[in-house]
PDB file of N, CA, C and O in Angstrom, chain B, residues numbered from 101:
ATOM      1  N   PRO B 101     128.676  97.003 121.123  1.00  0.00           N
ATOM      2  CA  PRO B 101     128.093  95.853 121.777  1.00  0.00           C
ATOM      3  C   PRO B 101     129.134  94.815 122.158  1.00  0.00           C
ATOM      4  O   PRO B 101     128.977  94.126 123.166  1.00  0.00           O
ATOM      5  N   GLU B 102     130.178  94.694 121.384  1.00  0.00           N
ATOM      6  CA  GLU B 102     131.183  93.689 121.696  1.00  0.00           C
ATOM      7  C   GLU B 102     132.105  94.127 122.820  1.00  0.00           C
ATOM      8  O   GLU B 102     132.574  93.289 123.590  1.00  0.00           O
ATOM      9  N   CYS B 103     132.378  95.439 122.935  1.00  0.00           N
ATOM     10  CA  CYS B 103     133.314  95.910 123.946  1.00  0.00           C
ATOM     11  C   CYS B 103     132.650  96.078 125.307  1.00  0.00           C
ATOM     12  O   CYS B 103     133.345  96.106 126.322  1.00  0.00           O
ATOM     13  N   GLY B 104     131.340  96.189 125.354  1.00  0.00           N
ATOM     14  CA  GLY B 104     130.632  96.308 126.621  1.00  0.00           C
ATOM     15  C   GLY B 104     130.488  97.730 127.131  1.00  0.00           C
ATOM     16  O   GLY B 104     129.943  97.924 128.218  1.00  0.00           O
ATOM     17  N   THR B 105     130.948  98.729 126.400  1.00  0.00           N
ATOM     18  CA  THR B 105     130.792 100.119 126.830  1.00  0.00           C
ATOM     19  C   THR B 105     129.644 100.764 126.065  1.00  0.00           C
ATOM     20  O   THR B 105     129.267 100.329 124.976  1.00  0.00           O
ATOM     21  N   GLY B 106     129.105 101.808 126.665  1.00  0.00           N
ATOM     22  CA  GLY B 106     128.006 102.522 126.030  1.00  0.00           C
ATOM     23  C   GLY B 106     128.495 103.355 124.856  1.00  0.00           C
ATOM     24  O   GLY B 106     129.622 103.850 124.866  1.00  0.00           O
ATOM     25  N   SER B 107     127.678 103.502 123.881  1.00  0.00           N
ATOM     26  CA  SER B 107     128.049 104.316 122.724  1.00  0.00           C
ATOM     27  C   SER B 107     127.466 105.714 122.885  1.00  0.00           C
ATOM     28  O   SER B 107     126.455 105.884 123.568  1.00  0.00           O
ATOM     29  N   PRO B 108     128.082 106.712 122.272  1.00  0.00           N
ATOM     30  CA  PRO B 108     127.540 108.068 122.369  1.00  0.00           C
ATOM     31  C   PRO B 108     126.203 108.155 121.624  1.00  0.00           C
ATOM     32  O   PRO B 108     125.956 107.431 120.659  1.00  0.00           O
ATOM     33  N   ARG B 109     125.362 109.056 122.100  1.00  0.00           N
ATOM     34  CA  ARG B 109     124.049 109.220 121.486  1.00  0.00           C
ATOM     35  C   ARG B 109     124.195 109.906 120.134  1.00  0.00           C
ATOM     36  O   ARG B 109     124.958 110.861 119.991  1.00  0.00           O
ATOM     37  N   VAL B 110     123.471 109.421 119.164  1.00  0.00           N
ATOM     38  CA  VAL B 110     123.544 109.962 117.812  1.00  0.00           C
ATOM     39  C   VAL B 110     122.164 110.484 117.426  1.00  0.00           C
ATOM     40  O   VAL B 110     121.165 109.775 117.545  1.00  0.00           O
ATOM     41  N   PHE B 111     122.121 111.735 116.962  1.00  0.00           N
ATOM     42  CA  PHE B 111     120.875 112.304 116.466  1.00  0.00           C
ATOM     43  C   PHE B 111     120.822 112.071 114.960  1.00  0.00           C
ATOM     44  O   PHE B 111     121.595 112.661 114.204  1.00  0.00           O
ATOM     45  N   VAL B 112     119.927 111.230 114.542  1.00  0.00           N
ATOM     46  CA  VAL B 112     119.814 110.896 113.128  1.00  0.00           C
ATOM     47  C   VAL B 112     119.037 111.971 112.383  1.00  0.00           C
ATOM     48  O   VAL B 112     119.321 112.253 111.219  1.00  0.00           O
ATOM     49  N   ASN B 113     118.061 112.570 113.049  1.00  0.00           N
ATOM     50  CA  ASN B 113     117.181 113.518 112.395  1.00  0.00           C
ATOM     51  C   ASN B 113     117.000 114.722 113.309  1.00  0.00           C
ATOM     52  O   ASN B 113     116.443 114.588 114.398  1.00  0.00           O
ATOM     53  N   ALA B 114     117.455 115.881 112.891  1.00  0.00           N
ATOM     54  CA  ALA B 114     117.287 117.092 113.692  1.00  0.00           C
ATOM     55  C   ALA B 114     115.891 117.657 113.451  1.00  0.00           C
ATOM     56  O   ALA B 114     115.551 117.945 112.304  1.00  0.00           O
ATOM     57  N   PRO B 115     115.080 117.823 114.476  1.00  0.00           N
ATOM     58  CA  PRO B 115     113.692 118.245 114.271  1.00  0.00           C
ATOM     59  C   PRO B 115     113.536 119.690 113.806  1.00  0.00           C
ATOM     60  O   PRO B 115     112.558 119.999 113.126  1.00  0.00           O
ATOM     61  N   ARG B 116     114.452 120.575 114.143  1.00  0.00           N
ATOM     62  CA  ARG B 116     114.326 121.989 113.773  1.00  0.00           C
ATOM     63  C   ARG B 116     115.417 122.429 112.804  1.00  0.00           C
ATOM     64  O   ARG B 116     115.954 123.530 112.930  1.00  0.00           O
ATOM     65  N   LEU B 117     115.741 121.593 111.857  1.00  0.00           N
ATOM     66  CA  LEU B 117     116.778 121.902 110.891  1.00  0.00           C
ATOM     67  C   LEU B 117     116.304 123.038 109.985  1.00  0.00           C
ATOM     68  O   LEU B 117     115.194 122.989 109.457  1.00  0.00           O
ATOM     69  N   ALA B 118     117.141 124.058 109.804  1.00  0.00           N
ATOM     70  CA  ALA B 118     116.745 125.256 109.062  1.00  0.00           C
ATOM     71  C   ALA B 118     116.529 124.990 107.572  1.00  0.00           C
ATOM     72  O   ALA B 118     115.758 125.706 106.933  1.00  0.00           O
ATOM     73  N   CYS B 119     117.185 123.987 107.008  1.00  0.00           N
ATOM     74  CA  CYS B 119     117.048 123.749 105.570  1.00  0.00           C
ATOM     75  C   CYS B 119     115.785 122.948 105.226  1.00  0.00           C
ATOM     76  O   CYS B 119     115.493 122.738 104.049  1.00  0.00           O
ATOM     77  N   VAL B 120     115.042 122.504 106.233  1.00  0.00           N
ATOM     78  CA  VAL B 120     113.797 121.772 106.002  1.00  0.00           C
ATOM     79  C   VAL B 120     112.670 122.791 105.839  1.00  0.00           C
ATOM     80  O   VAL B 120     112.631 123.791 106.556  1.00  0.00           O
ATOM     81  N   SER B 121     111.775 122.550 104.921  1.00  0.00           N
ATOM     82  CA  SER B 121     110.674 123.489 104.686  1.00  0.00           C
ATOM     83  C   SER B 121     109.760 123.570 105.907  1.00  0.00           C
ATOM     84  O   SER B 121     109.691 122.640 106.710  1.00  0.00           O
ATOM     85  N   SER B 122     109.069 124.684 106.031  1.00  0.00           N
ATOM     86  CA  SER B 122     108.190 124.884 107.187  1.00  0.00           C
ATOM     87  C   SER B 122     107.043 123.880 107.192  1.00  0.00           C
ATOM     88  O   SER B 122     106.591 123.468 108.260  1.00  0.00           O
ATOM     89  N   GLU B 123     106.562 123.478 106.007  1.00  0.00           N
ATOM     90  CA  GLU B 123     105.488 122.490 105.944  1.00  0.00           C
ATOM     91  C   GLU B 123     105.951 121.154 106.504  1.00  0.00           C
ATOM     92  O   GLU B 123     105.217 120.490 107.236  1.00  0.00           O
ATOM     93  N   THR B 124     107.178 120.764 106.155  1.00  0.00           N
ATOM     94  CA  THR B 124     107.719 119.500 106.661  1.00  0.00           C
ATOM     95  C   THR B 124     107.929 119.575 108.164  1.00  0.00           C
ATOM     96  O   THR B 124     107.629 118.624 108.887  1.00  0.00           O
ATOM     97  N   ARG B 125     108.447 120.710 108.637  1.00  0.00           N
ATOM     98  CA  ARG B 125     108.647 120.890 110.081  1.00  0.00           C
ATOM     99  C   ARG B 125     107.328 120.818 110.834  1.00  0.00           C
ATOM    100  O   ARG B 125     107.230 120.153 111.866  1.00  0.00           O
ATOM    101  N   ASN B 126     106.313 121.504 110.317  1.00  0.00           N
ATOM    102  CA  ASN B 126     104.999 121.479 110.973  1.00  0.00           C
ATOM    103  C   ASN B 126     104.402 120.080 110.956  1.00  0.00           C
ATOM    104  O   ASN B 126     103.780 119.657 111.930  1.00  0.00           O
ATOM    105  N   ALA B 127     104.587 119.363 109.856  1.00  0.00           N
ATOM    106  CA  ALA B 127     104.066 117.994 109.775  1.00  0.00           C
ATOM    107  C   ALA B 127     104.759 117.093 110.783  1.00  0.00           C
ATOM    108  O   ALA B 127     104.110 116.270 111.429  1.00  0.00           O
ATOM    109  N   ARG B 128     106.065 117.241 110.923  1.00  0.00           N
ATOM    110  CA  ARG B 128     106.800 116.434 111.905  1.00  0.00           C
ATOM    111  C   ARG B 128     106.373 116.767 113.327  1.00  0.00           C
ATOM    112  O   ARG B 128     106.205 115.873 114.157  1.00  0.00           O
ATOM    113  N   ASP B 129     106.195 118.070 113.610  1.00  0.00           N
ATOM    114  CA  ASP B 129     105.743 118.473 114.948  1.00  0.00           C
ATOM    115  C   ASP B 129     104.373 117.889 115.259  1.00  0.00           C
ATOM    116  O   ASP B 129     104.142 117.374 116.353  1.00  0.00           O
ATOM    117  N   THR B 130     103.468 117.970 114.295  1.00  0.00           N
ATOM    118  CA  THR B 130     102.122 117.437 114.489  1.00  0.00           C
ATOM    119  C   THR B 130     102.154 115.930 114.682  1.00  0.00           C
ATOM    120  O   THR B 130     101.438 115.395 115.529  1.00  0.00           O
ATOM    121  N   ASN B 131     102.977 115.246 113.904  1.00  0.00           N
ATOM    122  CA  ASN B 131     103.086 113.797 114.011  1.00  0.00           C
ATOM    123  C   ASN B 131     103.629 113.392 115.376  1.00  0.00           C
ATOM    124  O   ASN B 131     103.116 112.465 116.002  1.00  0.00           O
ATOM    125  N   GLU B 132     104.663 114.085 115.836  1.00  0.00           N
ATOM    126  CA  GLU B 132     105.233 113.744 117.135  1.00  0.00           C
ATOM    127  C   GLU B 132     104.243 114.033 118.260  1.00  0.00           C
ATOM    128  O   GLU B 132     104.128 113.251 119.204  1.00  0.00           O
ATOM    129  N   ARG B 133     103.531 115.153 118.162  1.00  0.00           N
ATOM    130  CA  ARG B 133     102.538 115.495 119.181  1.00  0.00           C
ATOM    131  C   ARG B 133     101.413 114.460 119.199  1.00  0.00           C
ATOM    132  O   ARG B 133     100.923 114.093 120.267  1.00  0.00           O
ATOM    133  N   ALA B 134     101.005 113.993 118.030  1.00  0.00           N
ATOM    134  CA  ALA B 134      99.931 113.001 117.954  1.00  0.00           C
ATOM    135  C   ALA B 134     100.371 111.653 118.509  1.00  0.00           C
ATOM    136  O   ALA B 134      99.557 110.919 119.069  1.00  0.00           O
ATOM    137  N   GLN B 135     101.653 111.319 118.360  1.00  0.00           N
ATOM    138  CA  GLN B 135     102.142 110.043 118.880  1.00  0.00           C
ATOM    139  C   GLN B 135     102.202 110.046 120.398  1.00  0.00           C
ATOM    140  O   GLN B 135     101.870 109.051 121.042  1.00  0.00           O
ATOM    141  N   HIS B 136     102.630 111.174 120.971  1.00  0.00           N
ATOM    142  CA  HIS B 136     102.866 111.209 122.411  1.00  0.00           C
ATOM    143  C   HIS B 136     101.665 111.702 123.212  1.00  0.00           C
ATOM    144  O   HIS B 136     101.483 111.292 124.359  1.00  0.00           O
ATOM    145  N   ALA B 137     100.849 112.566 122.633  1.00  0.00           N
ATOM    146  CA  ALA B 137      99.688 113.099 123.341  1.00  0.00           C
ATOM    147  C   ALA B 137      98.534 113.270 122.366  1.00  0.00           C
ATOM    148  O   ALA B 137      98.214 114.397 121.989  1.00  0.00           O
ATOM    149  N   PRO B 138      97.903 112.179 121.949  1.00  0.00           N
ATOM    150  CA  PRO B 138      96.802 112.305 120.984  1.00  0.00           C
ATOM    151  C   PRO B 138      95.631 113.072 121.580  1.00  0.00           C
ATOM    152  O   PRO B 138      95.310 112.931 122.760  1.00  0.00           O
ATOM    153  N   ARG B 139      94.998 113.888 120.736  1.00  0.00           N
ATOM    154  CA  ARG B 139      93.856 114.677 121.185  1.00  0.00           C
ATOM    155  C   ARG B 139      92.586 114.169 120.520  1.00  0.00           C
ATOM    156  O   ARG B 139      92.598 113.721 119.373  1.00  0.00           O
ATOM    157  N   SER B 140      91.513 114.247 121.251  1.00  0.00           N
ATOM    158  CA  SER B 140      90.215 113.879 120.719  1.00  0.00           C
ATOM    159  C   SER B 140      89.248 115.007 121.027  1.00  0.00           C
ATOM    160  O   SER B 140      89.436 115.730 122.005  1.00  0.00           O
ATOM    161  N   SER B 141      88.235 115.167 120.223  1.00  0.00           N
ATOM    162  CA  SER B 141      87.259 116.221 120.490  1.00  0.00           C
ATOM    163  C   SER B 141      86.478 115.927 121.762  1.00  0.00           C
ATOM    164  O   SER B 141      85.898 116.838 122.354  1.00  0.00           O
ATOM    165  N   ARG B 142      86.455 114.678 122.187  1.00  0.00           N
ATOM    166  CA  ARG B 142      85.758 114.327 123.423  1.00  0.00           C
ATOM    167  C   ARG B 142      86.545 114.713 124.668  1.00  0.00           C
ATOM    168  O   ARG B 142      85.981 114.813 125.758  1.00  0.00           O
ATOM    169  N   ASP B 143      87.865 114.933 124.504  1.00  0.00           N
ATOM    170  CA  ASP B 143      88.712 115.231 125.650  1.00  0.00           C
ATOM    171  C   ASP B 143      88.631 116.681 126.094  1.00  0.00           C
ATOM    172  O   ASP B 143      89.034 116.992 127.215  1.00  0.00           O
ATOM    173  N   SER B 144      88.131 117.571 125.270  1.00  0.00           N
ATOM    174  CA  SER B 144      88.188 118.991 125.591  1.00  0.00           C
ATOM    175  C   SER B 144      86.854 119.516 126.102  1.00  0.00           C
ATOM    176  O   SER B 144      85.788 118.982 125.796  1.00  0.00           O
ATOM    177  N   ASP B 145      86.949 120.569 126.882  1.00  0.00           N
ATOM    178  CA  ASP B 145      85.823 121.356 127.398  1.00  0.00           C
ATOM    179  C   ASP B 145      84.756 120.519 128.103  1.00  0.00           C
ATOM    180  O   ASP B 145      85.040 119.461 128.663  1.00  0.00           O
ATOM    181  N   SER B 146      83.550 121.010 128.062  1.00  0.00           N
ATOM    182  CA  SER B 146      82.497 120.457 128.912  1.00  0.00           C
ATOM    183  C   SER B 146      81.716 119.310 128.295  1.00  0.00           C
ATOM    184  O   SER B 146      81.046 118.573 129.019  1.00  0.00           O
ATOM    185  N   GLY B 147      81.779 119.139 126.998  1.00  0.00           N
ATOM    186  CA  GLY B 147      81.009 118.082 126.370  1.00  0.00           C
ATOM    187  C   GLY B 147      79.904 118.615 125.488  1.00  0.00           C
ATOM    188  O   GLY B 147      79.046 117.855 125.039  1.00  0.00           O
ATOM    189  N   SER B 148      79.913 119.920 125.233  1.00  0.00           N
ATOM    190  CA  SER B 148      78.884 120.471 124.367  1.00  0.00           C
ATOM    191  C   SER B 148      79.246 120.239 122.906  1.00  0.00           C
ATOM    192  O   SER B 148      80.404 119.980 122.578  1.00  0.00           O
ATOM    193  N   TYR B 149      78.266 120.331 122.048  1.00  0.00           N
ATOM    194  CA  TYR B 149      78.461 120.092 120.615  1.00  0.00           C
ATOM    195  C   TYR B 149      79.363 121.158 119.996  1.00  0.00           C
ATOM    196  O   TYR B 149      80.075 120.878 119.032  1.00  0.00           O
ATOM    197  N   ALA B 150      79.344 122.366 120.533  1.00  0.00           N
ATOM    198  CA  ALA B 150      80.110 123.476 119.974  1.00  0.00           C
ATOM    199  C   ALA B 150      81.600 123.371 120.255  1.00  0.00           C
ATOM    200  O   ALA B 150      82.382 124.126 119.677  1.00  0.00           O
ATOM    201  N   ARG B 151      82.017 122.459 121.122  1.00  0.00           N
ATOM    202  CA  ARG B 151      83.432 122.347 121.463  1.00  0.00           C
ATOM    203  C   ARG B 151      84.264 121.815 120.315  1.00  0.00           C
ATOM    204  O   ARG B 151      85.479 122.013 120.289  1.00  0.00           O
ATOM    205  N   MET B 152      83.629 121.138 119.359  1.00  0.00           N
ATOM    206  CA  MET B 152      84.364 120.569 118.235  1.00  0.00           C
ATOM    207  C   MET B 152      84.719 121.664 117.237  1.00  0.00           C
ATOM    208  O   MET B 152      83.970 122.624 117.056  1.00  0.00           O
ATOM    209  N   ARG B 153      85.856 121.508 116.600  1.00  0.00           N
ATOM    210  CA  ARG B 153      86.256 122.479 115.589  1.00  0.00           C
ATOM    211  C   ARG B 153      85.274 122.497 114.429  1.00  0.00           C
ATOM    212  O   ARG B 153      84.845 123.559 113.977  1.00  0.00           O
ATOM    213  N   HIS B 154      84.929 121.326 113.960  1.00  0.00           N
ATOM    214  CA  HIS B 154      84.005 121.213 112.836  1.00  0.00           C
ATOM    215  C   HIS B 154      82.962 120.152 113.156  1.00  0.00           C
ATOM    216  O   HIS B 154      83.157 118.984 112.819  1.00  0.00           O
ATOM    217  N   PRO B 155      81.866 120.526 113.795  1.00  0.00           N
ATOM    218  CA  PRO B 155      80.818 119.534 114.033  1.00  0.00           C
ATOM    219  C   PRO B 155      80.221 119.083 112.704  1.00  0.00           C
ATOM    220  O   PRO B 155      80.370 119.760 111.688  1.00  0.00           O
ATOM    221  N   SER B 156      79.559 117.959 112.718  1.00  0.00           N
ATOM    222  CA  SER B 156      79.038 117.407 111.473  1.00  0.00           C
ATOM    223  C   SER B 156      78.057 118.367 110.814  1.00  0.00           C
ATOM    224  O   SER B 156      77.176 118.928 111.466  1.00  0.00           O
ATOM    225  N   GLY B 157      78.229 118.540 109.520  1.00  0.00           N
ATOM    226  CA  GLY B 157      77.340 119.400 108.751  1.00  0.00           C
ATOM    227  C   GLY B 157      77.594 120.879 108.896  1.00  0.00           C
ATOM    228  O   GLY B 157      76.730 121.676 108.533  1.00  0.00           O
ATOM    229  N   CYS B 158      78.752 121.288 109.415  1.00  0.00           N
ATOM    230  CA  CYS B 158      78.985 122.715 109.634  1.00  0.00           C
ATOM    231  C   CYS B 158      79.122 123.465 108.311  1.00  0.00           C
ATOM    232  O   CYS B 158      78.619 124.581 108.187  1.00  0.00           O
ATOM    233  N   GLY B 159      79.792 122.874 107.322  1.00  0.00           N
ATOM    234  CA  GLY B 159      79.903 123.493 106.012  1.00  0.00           C
ATOM    235  C   GLY B 159      80.806 124.702 105.951  1.00  0.00           C
ATOM    236  O   GLY B 159      80.783 125.424 104.955  1.00  0.00           O
ATOM    237  N   CYS B 160      81.599 124.951 106.975  1.00  0.00           N
ATOM    238  CA  CYS B 160      82.436 126.150 106.979  1.00  0.00           C
ATOM    239  C   CYS B 160      83.619 126.035 106.031  1.00  0.00           C
ATOM    240  O   CYS B 160      84.143 127.057 105.589  1.00  0.00           O
ATOM    241  N   CYS B 161      84.048 124.843 105.711  1.00  0.00           N
ATOM    242  CA  CYS B 161      85.230 124.672 104.865  1.00  0.00           C
ATOM    243  C   CYS B 161      84.885 124.458 103.403  1.00  0.00           C
ATOM    244  O   CYS B 161      85.777 124.503 102.556  1.00  0.00           O
ATOM    245  N   SER B 162      83.644 124.231 103.087  1.00  0.00           N
ATOM    246  CA  SER B 162      83.302 123.971 101.692  1.00  0.00           C
ATOM    247  C   SER B 162      83.227 125.281 100.926  1.00  0.00           C
ATOM    248  O   SER B 162      82.751 126.290 101.448  1.00  0.00           O
ATOM    249  N   THR B 163      83.700 125.262  99.687  1.00  0.00           N
ATOM    250  CA  THR B 163      83.692 126.472  98.875  1.00  0.00           C
ATOM    251  C   THR B 163      82.397 126.609  98.084  1.00  0.00           C
ATOM    252  O   THR B 163      81.971 127.726  97.790  1.00  0.00           O
ATOM    253  N   ALA B 164      81.785 125.522  97.747  1.00  0.00           N
ATOM    254  CA  ALA B 164      80.546 125.563  96.971  1.00  0.00           C
ATOM    255  C   ALA B 164      79.354 125.301  97.886  1.00  0.00           C
ATOM    256  O   ALA B 164      79.477 124.637  98.915  1.00  0.00           O
ATOM    257  N   GLY B 165      78.224 125.822  97.502  1.00  0.00           N
ATOM    258  CA  GLY B 165      77.012 125.571  98.263  1.00  0.00           C
ATOM    259  C   GLY B 165      76.551 124.140  98.077  1.00  0.00           C
ATOM    260  O   GLY B 165      77.004 123.444  97.168  1.00  0.00           O
ATOM    261  N   LYS B 166      75.662 123.712  98.930  1.00  0.00           N
ATOM    262  CA  LYS B 166      75.163 122.349  98.804  1.00  0.00           C
ATOM    263  C   LYS B 166      74.262 122.259  97.586  1.00  0.00           C
ATOM    264  O   LYS B 166      73.409 123.115  97.353  1.00  0.00           O
ATOM    265  N   ARG B 167      74.468 121.228  96.834  1.00  0.00           N
ATOM    266  CA  ARG B 167      73.706 121.040  95.613  1.00  0.00           C
ATOM    267  C   ARG B 167      73.046 119.682  95.679  1.00  0.00           C
ATOM    268  O   ARG B 167      73.719 118.670  95.873  1.00  0.00           O
ATOM    269  N   GLY B 168      71.764 119.653  95.522  1.00  0.00           N
ATOM    270  CA  GLY B 168      71.030 118.402  95.583  1.00  0.00           C
ATOM    271  C   GLY B 168      71.186 117.595  94.314  1.00  0.00           C
ATOM    272  O   GLY B 168      71.675 118.096  93.301  1.00  0.00           O
ATOM    273  N   SER B 169      70.772 116.353  94.373  1.00  0.00           N
ATOM    274  CA  SER B 169      70.876 115.487  93.202  1.00  0.00           C
ATOM    275  C   SER B 169      69.621 115.551  92.337  1.00  0.00           C
ATOM    276  O   SER B 169      69.539 114.873  91.312  1.00  0.00           O
ATOM    277  N   THR B 170      68.655 116.352  92.738  1.00  0.00           N
ATOM    278  CA  THR B 170      67.404 116.456  91.993  1.00  0.00           C
ATOM    279  C   THR B 170      67.497 117.565  90.951  1.00  0.00           C
ATOM    280  O   THR B 170      67.962 118.666  91.247  1.00  0.00           O
ATOM    281  N   VAL B 171      67.055 117.271  89.731  1.00  0.00           N
ATOM    282  CA  VAL B 171      66.982 118.268  88.668  1.00  0.00           C
ATOM    283  C   VAL B 171      65.512 118.467  88.349  1.00  0.00           C
ATOM    284  O   VAL B 171      64.790 117.505  88.086  1.00  0.00           O
ATOM    285  N   THR B 172      65.071 119.717  88.372  1.00  0.00           N
ATOM    286  CA  THR B 172      63.667 120.014  88.092  1.00  0.00           C
ATOM    287  C   THR B 172      63.539 120.600  86.690  1.00  0.00           C
ATOM    288  O   THR B 172      64.228 121.561  86.349  1.00  0.00           O
ATOM    289  N   ALA B 173      62.673 120.031  85.894  1.00  0.00           N
ATOM    290  CA  ALA B 173      62.439 120.501  84.524  1.00  0.00           C
ATOM    291  C   ALA B 173      61.510 121.707  84.540  1.00  0.00           C
ATOM    292  O   ALA B 173      60.959 122.065  85.580  1.00  0.00           O
ATOM    293  N   ALA B 174      61.342 122.332  83.372  1.00  0.00           N
ATOM    294  CA  ALA B 174      60.488 123.514  83.257  1.00  0.00           C
ATOM    295  C   ALA B 174      59.034 123.201  83.588  1.00  0.00           C
ATOM    296  O   ALA B 174      58.323 124.063  84.104  1.00  0.00           O
ATOM    297  N   ASN B 175      58.576 121.973  83.297  1.00  0.00           N
ATOM    298  CA  ASN B 175      57.186 121.614  83.579  1.00  0.00           C
ATOM    299  C   ASN B 175      56.986 121.135  85.018  1.00  0.00           C
ATOM    300  O   ASN B 175      55.873 120.771  85.397  1.00  0.00           O
ATOM    301  N   GLY B 176      58.041 121.132  85.812  1.00  0.00           N
ATOM    302  CA  GLY B 176      57.930 120.739  87.216  1.00  0.00           C
ATOM    303  C   GLY B 176      58.293 119.298  87.501  1.00  0.00           C
ATOM    304  O   GLY B 176      58.312 118.885  88.660  1.00  0.00           O
ATOM    305  N   ALA B 177      58.584 118.522  86.461  1.00  0.00           N
ATOM    306  CA  ALA B 177      58.953 117.121  86.665  1.00  0.00           C
ATOM    307  C   ALA B 177      60.359 117.041  87.264  1.00  0.00           C
ATOM    308  O   ALA B 177      61.256 117.799  86.895  1.00  0.00           O
ATOM    309  N   LYS B 178      60.520 116.118  88.183  1.00  0.00           N
ATOM    310  CA  LYS B 178      61.815 115.952  88.834  1.00  0.00           C
ATOM    311  C   LYS B 178      62.541 114.749  88.252  1.00  0.00           C
ATOM    312  O   LYS B 178      61.931 113.735  87.912  1.00  0.00           O
ATOM    313  N   ALA B 179      63.853 114.885  88.146  1.00  0.00           N
ATOM    314  CA  ALA B 179      64.689 113.784  87.676  1.00  0.00           C
ATOM    315  C   ALA B 179      65.881 113.649  88.613  1.00  0.00           C
ATOM    316  O   ALA B 179      66.354 114.635  89.179  1.00  0.00           O
ATOM    317  N   PHE B 180      66.357 112.434  88.770  1.00  0.00           N
ATOM    318  CA  PHE B 180      67.508 112.142  89.617  1.00  0.00           C
ATOM    319  C   PHE B 180      68.599 111.531  88.735  1.00  0.00           C
ATOM    320  O   PHE B 180      68.722 110.308  88.678  1.00  0.00           O
ATOM    321  N   PRO B 181      69.383 112.349  88.053  1.00  0.00           N
ATOM    322  CA  PRO B 181      70.316 111.809  87.064  1.00  0.00           C
ATOM    323  C   PRO B 181      71.445 110.964  87.651  1.00  0.00           C
ATOM    324  O   PRO B 181      71.969 110.093  86.956  1.00  0.00           O
ATOM    325  N   THR B 182      71.827 111.186  88.879  1.00  0.00           N
ATOM    326  CA  THR B 182      72.951 110.433  89.442  1.00  0.00           C
ATOM    327  C   THR B 182      72.517 109.230  90.247  1.00  0.00           C
ATOM    328  O   THR B 182      73.356 108.405  90.611  1.00  0.00           O
ATOM    329  N   LYS B 183      71.242 109.103  90.536  1.00  0.00           N
ATOM    330  CA  LYS B 183      70.771 108.020  91.387  1.00  0.00           C
ATOM    331  C   LYS B 183      69.940 107.027  90.593  1.00  0.00           C
ATOM    332  O   LYS B 183      68.911 107.398  90.028  1.00  0.00           O
ATOM    333  N   ARG B 184      70.356 105.802  90.543  1.00  0.00           N
ATOM    334  CA  ARG B 184      69.623 104.685  89.956  1.00  0.00           C
ATOM    335  C   ARG B 184      69.013 105.007  88.597  1.00  0.00           C
ATOM    336  O   ARG B 184      67.789 105.094  88.487  1.00  0.00           O
ATOM    337  N   PRO B 185      69.809 105.184  87.581  1.00  0.00           N
ATOM    338  CA  PRO B 185      69.268 105.565  86.274  1.00  0.00           C
ATOM    339  C   PRO B 185      68.405 104.487  85.636  1.00  0.00           C
ATOM    340  O   PRO B 185      67.672 104.776  84.689  1.00  0.00           O
ATOM    341  N   TRP B 186      68.469 103.253  86.123  1.00  0.00           N
ATOM    342  CA  TRP B 186      67.672 102.183  85.542  1.00  0.00           C
ATOM    343  C   TRP B 186      66.229 102.198  86.047  1.00  0.00           C
ATOM    344  O   TRP B 186      65.377 101.496  85.502  1.00  0.00           O
ATOM    345  N   MET B 187      65.947 102.992  87.087  1.00  0.00           N
ATOM    346  CA  MET B 187      64.592 103.035  87.644  1.00  0.00           C
ATOM    347  C   MET B 187      63.767 104.100  86.926  1.00  0.00           C
ATOM    348  O   MET B 187      64.285 105.157  86.565  1.00  0.00           O
ATOM    349  N   ILE B 188      62.511 103.822  86.728  1.00  0.00           N
ATOM    350  CA  ILE B 188      61.590 104.765  86.108  1.00  0.00           C
ATOM    351  C   ILE B 188      60.674 105.293  87.198  1.00  0.00           C
ATOM    352  O   ILE B 188      60.028 104.525  87.910  1.00  0.00           O
ATOM    353  N   SER B 189      60.626 106.619  87.320  1.00  0.00           N
ATOM    354  CA  SER B 189      59.766 107.194  88.359  1.00  0.00           C
ATOM    355  C   SER B 189      58.328 107.276  87.862  1.00  0.00           C
ATOM    356  O   SER B 189      58.073 107.148  86.665  1.00  0.00           O
ATOM    357  N   HIS B 190      57.399 107.487  88.772  1.00  0.00           N
ATOM    358  CA  HIS B 190      55.999 107.563  88.382  1.00  0.00           C
ATOM    359  C   HIS B 190      55.386 108.868  88.806  1.00  0.00           C
ATOM    360  O   HIS B 190      54.203 109.105  88.558  1.00  0.00           O
TER     361      HIS B 190
END
């Protein structure tokens, strides 16, 4: 800056360095792609619900089945152990 001439370009971080783990490389690639060209599910295809990778309630990634909060006793009485334990049902 004091001499008035341009300085040579310096690469501080090599994006495809072989000693970096593949997870780190993929994370950096994804981060750079998201910064320069962010994608949204609204931007692709025609606008149908199926265009999204995971529409709401798809359940494809969950390992366990859906489990309700209701517990049914042998006599048929229902209890909600996780919801409002101070309330008494009728």
